[in-house]
Amino acid sequence: MSFKNAFKERWQTRGGYGEFFALAVPLIMSTSLWSIQHFVNRMFLTWYSPESIAAAMPAGLLNFTIVSLFIGTASYTGTFVAQYFGAGMHGRIGPAVWQGIYFSLIGAAVSLLAMLFAGPIFDLTGHDPNVRVLEVAYFKVLSFASFPMIASSAMAGYFSGQSRPWPVFFVDIAVTLINIALDYCMIFGNFGFAEMGIRGAGIASVISACIAFFIYVLLTAFDKSSAECRFIKGRRFDKELFGRLLKYGFPSGIQFFIDMAGFTLFLLLVGRLGIINLAATNIAFNINTLAFMPMIGAGVTVSILTGQYLGMEKPELAVKSTWTGFHVTILYMGTVAALFAFAPGIFVNLYDAKSHAAEMARISALAAILLRFVALYSIFDSMNIIFSSTLKGAGDTRFVMVMIIMASILSLIVPTWLAVDVFKAGIYACWVIASAYVILLSFAFFLRFRSGRWKAMRVIERHASVIPVTIAECPDARPE
């Protein structure tokens, strides 16, 4: 068979490129919008002052690290939706989403509690006093965005889990444009707004998160399938379903939390090497989001397709969908990695555009070198994202959680601490360690995928696809 015919067949079959792109394109654009939003935010702060960009990443990452535990859990409703959708149990979709919204309240309470300890937390970093003041201010403001962020991630699963990702994209594009506009006004004091610097960036994020949640509520309540999915009638707290969300979703949340915590601690340790090293690392990571976040969209697609096909009891199509996603992401990441390695100025020069700080020349030169490390580990991140997404789409979240915990502690946090505080090895040693961490995880998830154990896993009721859902058999399906 010729390459053309083989490609055409792979495009048209279930689990092939056509099905993948139909779902992935809006999700990839959605996650890309998130990265663009944060890229522009950090760029504006770089133009504002070196201290602002040095403070933005540690404070923003620490806030997101706390919230990530709850986002990772609440967004796992998308897997429940996908498996229920694949099994034809549409009446269980609404109740599953509501359990994620209820869980969001817990996340909001924890985030607001953490805000009270912002000062002592950043005292431990050893960062420059001017940076530390901005870190505390930014962290406190961002804490107020916790509930709408977490709840929105749960509600997005209502649409994406049913292979309807376009509403998610439209919400994200609207919120991204609003956030960028508010950033420009509030950071610099344009169009009659007060100049608030990094505090303005935080307030813009809070407003944008609240708008996103409000739009999701309206879209879901008035959705054409809302009645069939019992979104309004299924709003009651369901102890059994909530317990299953915790059983499968909480390990996913812990995995997300530990992953974020590992890189947050990495940044905090690098911050001890001085503002130049910290700012350059922040810029390199920020540019990395341009490559990383589209892969998240591809990973969400693979996770959804895995959940739907397992709900249909067709694991062979879940395997095919995984390899389709991997083919696409490795091609994309190879292209981006080449740009990072051979033309880093395309990205780094954006930060120089309106910055008048004398230190920016040194920061940019170092960031260009660090992007070559990003180019190396980005290739392996394709494996990391895609294969872990398949495992999570099946419900194999405990393995993912354990691997992240072990790898973060043993191959990222402890080695970086030894490099910075004990051996005084410098910035390049830290980035070698970060690259090795990503590579190690990628092979761990690949080997687990190849083992095939995930094929027998489900997060929904067993044999749901072959047992008709009646009022007698499913108490939650009773009329209200």
XYZ file of C-alpha atoms in Angstrom:
480
model
C 0.000 0.000 0.000
C 1.361 3.440 -0.944
C 1.964 6.130 1.668
C -0.880 8.189 0.199
C -3.381 5.347 0.455
C -2.186 4.365 3.926
C -2.552 7.960 5.110
C -6.009 8.236 3.552
C -7.128 5.042 5.265
C -5.699 6.181 8.607
C -7.503 9.500 8.208
C -10.921 7.985 7.548
C -11.004 5.114 10.073
C -12.185 5.342 13.668
C -9.307 6.242 15.937
C -7.568 7.860 12.940
C -6.375 11.329 12.074
C -9.737 12.664 10.902
C -11.511 11.802 14.142
C -8.551 13.033 16.187
C -8.375 16.441 14.487
C -12.153 16.950 14.601
C -11.926 16.856 18.385
C -8.352 18.079 18.866
C -8.331 21.279 16.781
C -10.618 23.337 19.052
C -9.047 21.821 22.191
C -5.524 22.568 20.941
C -6.588 26.108 20.094
C -8.148 26.440 23.554
C -5.017 25.367 25.396
C -2.917 27.477 23.017
C -5.024 30.477 23.954
C -4.203 29.809 27.596
C -0.498 29.826 26.791
C -0.832 32.965 24.658
C -2.683 34.677 27.488
C 0.075 33.916 29.976
C 2.812 34.632 27.435
C 1.441 38.137 26.831
C 0.911 38.623 30.570
C 4.562 37.797 31.316
C 5.723 39.882 28.353
C 3.844 42.934 29.665
C 5.372 42.399 33.100
C 8.843 42.135 31.540
C 8.256 45.487 29.877
C 7.130 46.872 33.233
C 10.189 45.835 35.299
C 12.675 42.945 35.784
C 11.408 42.544 39.347
C 7.853 41.987 38.070
C 8.759 39.170 35.703
C 11.059 37.650 38.339
C 8.142 37.622 40.808
C 5.389 36.572 38.400
C 6.471 33.003 37.714
C 7.212 31.875 41.290
C 4.071 33.500 42.713
C 1.877 32.451 39.805
C 3.207 28.908 39.844
C 2.804 28.572 43.599
C -0.797 29.732 43.358
C -1.488 27.422 40.435
C 0.266 24.564 42.223
C -2.231 24.804 45.076
C -5.185 25.165 42.714
C -3.882 22.377 40.436
C -4.727 19.729 43.036
C -8.380 20.714 42.702
C -8.351 21.465 38.968
C -6.831 18.046 38.297
C -9.606 16.425 40.324
C -12.551 18.539 39.156
C -11.551 18.350 35.484
C -11.561 14.556 35.751
C -15.330 14.864 35.351
C -14.447 14.968 31.640
C -13.360 11.312 31.848
C -16.631 10.374 33.568
C -18.553 12.266 30.880
C -16.568 10.550 28.096
C -17.138 7.044 29.466
C -20.820 7.682 30.212
C -21.217 9.176 26.731
C -19.520 6.182 25.110
C -21.700 3.795 27.139
C -24.887 5.658 26.178
C -25.697 6.638 29.782
C -26.353 10.312 29.034
C -28.484 10.810 32.145
C -25.405 10.380 34.334
C -23.440 13.191 32.652
C -25.049 16.125 34.471
C -24.718 14.623 37.966
C -21.048 13.822 37.270
C -20.338 17.449 36.338
C -22.069 18.732 39.475
C -19.804 16.637 41.697
C -16.853 18.473 40.170
C -18.493 21.822 40.916
C -19.070 20.821 44.553
C -15.448 19.767 44.823
C -14.486 23.239 43.554
C -15.819 24.779 46.764
C -13.260 22.812 48.766
C -10.476 24.025 46.485
C -11.551 27.647 46.861
C -11.522 27.386 50.653
C -8.018 25.875 50.702
C -6.672 28.507 48.303
C -8.050 31.381 50.351
C -6.597 29.832 53.500
C -3.166 29.607 51.827
C -3.376 33.316 51.047
C -3.057 34.044 54.769
C 0.390 32.418 54.808
C 1.769 34.133 51.697
C 4.271 36.255 53.618
C 5.945 33.426 55.570
C 5.981 31.191 52.496
C 7.895 33.666 50.348
C 10.191 34.569 53.244
C 11.559 31.028 52.923
C 12.572 31.483 49.276
C 15.526 33.756 49.960
C 14.632 35.922 46.963
C 15.547 39.597 46.627
C 13.363 41.723 49.011
C 11.936 43.762 46.129
C 10.913 40.588 44.345
C 9.499 39.055 47.515
C 7.081 41.990 48.053
C 5.691 41.578 44.547
C 5.447 37.800 44.923
C 3.267 38.133 48.025
C 0.995 40.741 46.411
C 0.507 38.740 43.208
C -0.134 35.480 45.070
C -2.817 37.034 47.277
C -4.746 38.547 44.381
C -4.665 35.343 42.315
C -6.151 33.370 45.229
C -9.545 34.987 44.574
C -9.720 33.344 41.135
C -9.630 29.817 42.569
C -13.313 28.864 42.596
C -14.212 30.069 39.083
C -11.043 28.462 37.662
C -11.705 25.064 39.254
C -15.437 25.038 38.550
C -14.863 26.073 34.916
C -12.503 23.134 34.434
C -15.263 20.788 35.637
C -17.878 22.361 33.379
C -15.608 22.259 30.328
C -15.701 18.457 30.623
C -19.452 18.535 29.999
C -18.809 19.590 26.402
C -15.412 18.065 25.598
C -16.376 14.672 27.059
C -19.268 14.528 24.573
C -16.927 15.352 21.654
C -18.287 18.909 21.508
C -15.193 21.022 22.130
C -16.175 24.181 20.257
C -18.061 25.810 23.182
C -14.885 25.387 25.246
C -12.884 27.135 22.531
C -15.304 30.055 22.260
C -15.231 30.589 26.023
C -11.441 30.504 26.030
C -11.011 32.930 23.137
C -13.426 35.429 24.692
C -11.722 35.232 28.084
C -8.225 35.451 26.563
C -9.070 38.671 24.712
C -10.633 40.131 27.858
C -7.636 39.180 29.987
C -5.069 40.644 27.573
C -7.038 43.890 27.298
C -7.350 44.196 31.085
C -3.643 43.387 31.511
C -2.681 46.200 29.153
C -4.942 48.644 30.974
C -4.214 47.650 34.580
C -0.485 46.931 34.455
C 0.517 50.179 32.710
C -2.402 52.421 33.643
C -3.769 52.855 30.113
C -7.233 54.138 29.073
C -7.950 55.779 32.394
C -7.062 52.813 34.619
C -4.704 53.217 37.558
C -1.174 51.891 37.036
C -1.023 48.781 39.237
C 1.859 46.730 37.806
C 1.829 43.096 38.860
C -1.232 43.648 41.066
C -3.140 44.765 37.975
C -2.151 41.546 36.205
C -3.587 39.569 39.123
C -6.869 41.500 39.170
C -7.237 40.987 35.410
C -6.880 37.230 35.913
C -9.550 37.178 38.630
C -12.052 39.114 36.511
C -11.400 36.881 33.496
C -11.872 33.677 35.532
C -15.226 34.911 36.872
C -16.431 35.771 33.368
C -15.433 32.309 32.104
C -17.428 30.580 34.849
C -20.492 32.757 34.208
C -20.412 31.946 30.476
C -20.103 28.213 31.182
C -23.136 28.334 33.478
C -25.223 29.978 30.760
C -24.013 27.668 27.968
C -24.625 24.509 29.987
C -28.005 25.527 31.419
C -29.374 26.383 27.969
C -27.609 23.612 26.059
C -29.845 21.534 23.783
C -28.828 18.295 25.516
C -29.074 19.708 29.042
C -32.367 17.909 29.763
C -31.163 14.561 28.403
C -27.942 14.837 30.388
C -29.911 15.951 33.476
C -27.690 18.953 34.154
C -30.377 20.870 36.068
C -32.215 17.907 37.613
C -28.968 16.122 38.481
C -27.610 18.995 40.574
C -27.976 17.147 43.893
C -24.922 16.013 45.779
C -24.391 12.314 44.997
C -22.311 10.673 47.705
C -21.510 7.548 45.654
C -20.600 9.457 42.486
C -18.639 12.045 44.449
C -16.753 9.194 46.087
C -15.853 7.747 42.689
C -14.685 11.183 41.536
C -12.358 11.255 44.531
C -11.224 7.658 43.960
C -10.162 8.225 40.362
C -9.940 11.991 40.080
C -8.062 12.818 43.272
C -4.962 10.795 42.255
C -5.076 12.746 38.992
C -5.259 15.946 41.024
C -2.348 14.864 43.207
C -0.346 14.018 40.066
C -1.064 17.489 38.662
C -0.237 19.065 42.030
C 3.065 17.201 42.474
C 4.086 17.936 38.899
C 3.432 21.652 39.413
C 4.977 21.604 42.892
C 8.137 20.022 41.532
C 8.659 22.753 38.971
C 7.639 25.452 41.474
C 10.290 24.249 43.916
C 12.712 24.070 41.002
C 12.026 27.754 40.276
C 12.311 28.735 43.916
C 15.695 27.002 44.132
C 16.908 28.611 40.915
C 15.833 31.961 42.408
C 18.653 31.585 44.930
C 21.101 31.963 42.039
C 20.021 35.589 41.574
C 17.532 37.712 39.616
C 19.289 37.196 36.254
C 19.090 33.396 36.474
C 15.537 33.449 37.822
C 14.240 35.898 35.198
C 15.905 33.952 32.347
C 14.451 30.694 33.650
C 11.024 32.315 33.914
C 11.244 33.520 30.314
C 12.387 30.099 29.042
C 9.534 28.339 30.863
C 7.075 30.950 29.636
C 8.162 30.418 26.026
C 7.956 26.676 26.652
C 4.228 27.045 27.302
C 3.808 27.936 23.617
C 4.935 24.398 22.815
C 3.601 22.615 25.887
C 0.000 23.851 26.053
C -1.045 22.708 22.550
C 0.192 19.268 23.592
C -2.155 19.456 26.573
C -5.013 19.901 24.099
C -3.827 16.852 22.186
C -3.555 14.937 25.456
C -7.106 15.889 26.465
C -8.264 14.626 23.069
C -6.533 11.277 23.563
C -7.967 11.008 27.078
C -11.509 11.689 25.833
C -11.255 9.209 22.955
C -9.812 6.604 25.329
C -12.713 7.117 27.736
C -15.337 6.945 24.999
C -13.934 3.789 23.398
C -13.516 2.041 26.723
C -17.118 2.976 27.503
C -18.026 1.254 24.219
C -15.854 -1.739 25.226
C -13.513 -1.152 22.260
C -10.008 -0.851 23.787
C -8.334 -1.566 20.434
C -9.664 1.760 19.126
C -8.365 3.488 22.259
C -4.898 2.149 21.410
C -5.213 3.363 17.833
C -6.323 6.820 18.992
C -3.300 7.026 21.278
C -0.835 6.313 18.472
C -2.646 8.799 16.238
C -2.229 11.475 18.894
C 1.432 10.590 19.318
C 2.132 10.854 15.576
C 0.650 14.358 15.507
C 2.362 15.661 18.645
C 5.822 14.301 17.824
C 5.683 16.027 14.422
C 4.582 19.295 16.033
C 7.113 19.132 18.839
C 9.953 18.282 16.489
C 9.218 21.449 14.523
C 8.976 23.652 17.604
C 12.102 22.115 19.143
C 14.058 22.954 15.995
C 12.986 26.600 16.286
C 13.931 26.695 19.968
C 17.351 25.191 19.235
C 18.338 27.080 16.096
C 16.336 30.324 16.206
C 15.683 31.187 19.875
C 15.814 34.903 19.096
C 12.392 34.683 17.445
C 10.910 34.191 20.914
C 13.373 35.856 23.278
C 13.493 39.143 21.357
C 9.823 39.758 22.150
C 10.817 40.327 25.763
C 13.406 42.923 24.772
C 11.023 44.946 22.646
C 9.992 47.557 25.205
C 12.219 46.774 28.143
C 14.718 49.482 29.082
C 16.376 47.617 31.942
C 20.153 47.222 31.606
C 19.909 43.643 32.872
C 17.668 42.531 29.985
C 20.589 41.931 27.602
C 22.119 39.391 30.005
C 18.721 37.871 30.793
C 17.863 37.422 27.104
C 21.227 35.874 26.247
C 20.866 33.335 29.032
C 17.213 32.608 28.130
C 18.279 31.811 24.545
C 20.711 29.192 25.856
C 18.100 27.693 28.188
C 15.689 27.309 25.276
C 18.051 24.682 23.860
C 17.381 22.585 26.965
C 13.663 23.093 26.314
C 14.181 21.887 22.733
C 15.730 18.663 24.020
C 13.114 17.677 26.574
C 10.137 18.877 24.498
C 10.515 15.854 22.228
C 10.142 13.516 25.191
C 7.255 15.588 26.537
C 5.251 14.280 23.574
C 5.502 10.799 25.068
C 4.872 12.146 28.543
C 1.624 13.914 27.678
C 0.091 11.415 25.250
C 0.726 8.145 27.083
C -0.175 9.540 30.510
C -3.400 10.911 28.981
C -4.383 7.432 27.817
C -3.767 6.053 31.294
C -5.862 8.786 32.902
C -8.641 8.377 30.327
C -8.923 4.751 31.389
C -8.772 5.400 35.143
C -5.153 4.327 35.760
C -4.577 7.487 37.776
C -2.853 5.866 40.740
C 0.102 4.746 38.637
C 0.466 8.217 37.125
C 0.319 9.747 40.600
C 2.950 7.417 42.079
C 5.345 7.947 39.175
C 5.050 11.733 39.394
C 5.658 11.705 43.151
C 8.705 9.452 42.929
C 10.234 11.202 39.915
C 9.620 14.715 41.275
C 11.285 13.979 44.590
C 14.101 11.704 43.459
C 15.015 13.128 40.063
C 14.029 16.810 40.224
C 13.693 18.398 43.665
C 16.469 16.654 45.609
C 19.038 16.789 42.767
C 18.300 20.490 42.152
C 18.686 21.268 45.852
C 22.013 19.426 45.899
C 23.154 21.255 42.774
C 22.247 24.725 44.095
C 22.887 24.555 47.846
C 25.512 21.844 48.236
C 27.624 21.693 45.076
C 27.043 25.306 43.901
C 26.836 23.913 40.374
C 24.974 26.803 38.719
C 22.080 27.283 36.326
C 23.082 24.792 33.611
C 23.283 21.886 36.036
C 19.742 22.718 37.181
C 18.455 22.565 33.629
C 20.207 19.269 32.945
C 18.353 17.879 35.944
C 14.992 19.260 34.735
C 15.533 17.714 31.299
C 16.430 14.314 32.785
C 13.252 14.437 34.889
C 11.026 14.870 31.807
C 12.828 12.109 29.897
C 12.509 9.654 32.801
C 8.758 10.219 33.094
C 8.197 9.833 29.364
C 9.616 6.298 29.334
C 7.769 5.325 32.523
C 4.389 6.243 30.993
C 5.256 4.631 27.666
C 6.112 1.308 29.323
C 2.889 1.398 31.357
C 0.903 2.051 28.194
C 2.600 -0.874 26.452
C 1.751 -3.192 29.342
C -1.957 -2.862 28.447
C -3.233 -3.067 32.020
C -5.266 0.094 31.551
C -7.493 -1.588 28.919
C -9.555 -3.364 31.582
C -10.085 -0.275 33.748
C -13.294 1.809 33.963
C -14.418 4.727 36.160
C -18.137 4.248 35.482
C -20.430 1.419 36.581
C -19.247 -1.904 35.196
C -21.026 -3.271 32.113
C -22.875 0.037 31.823
C -22.943 -0.271 28.033
C -24.940 -3.513 28.019
C -27.371 -2.884 30.882
C -30.320 -0.629 30.030
C -30.725 2.284 32.397
C -34.172 2.173 33.962
C -35.701 3.872 36.938
C -35.662 0.638 38.929
C -32.030 -0.123 38.163
C -30.656 3.404 38.482
C -32.056 5.303 41.499
C -30.411 8.502 40.263
C -32.561 8.336 37.118
C -35.811 8.822 39.051
C -37.997 11.754 38.009
C -37.950 14.839 40.186
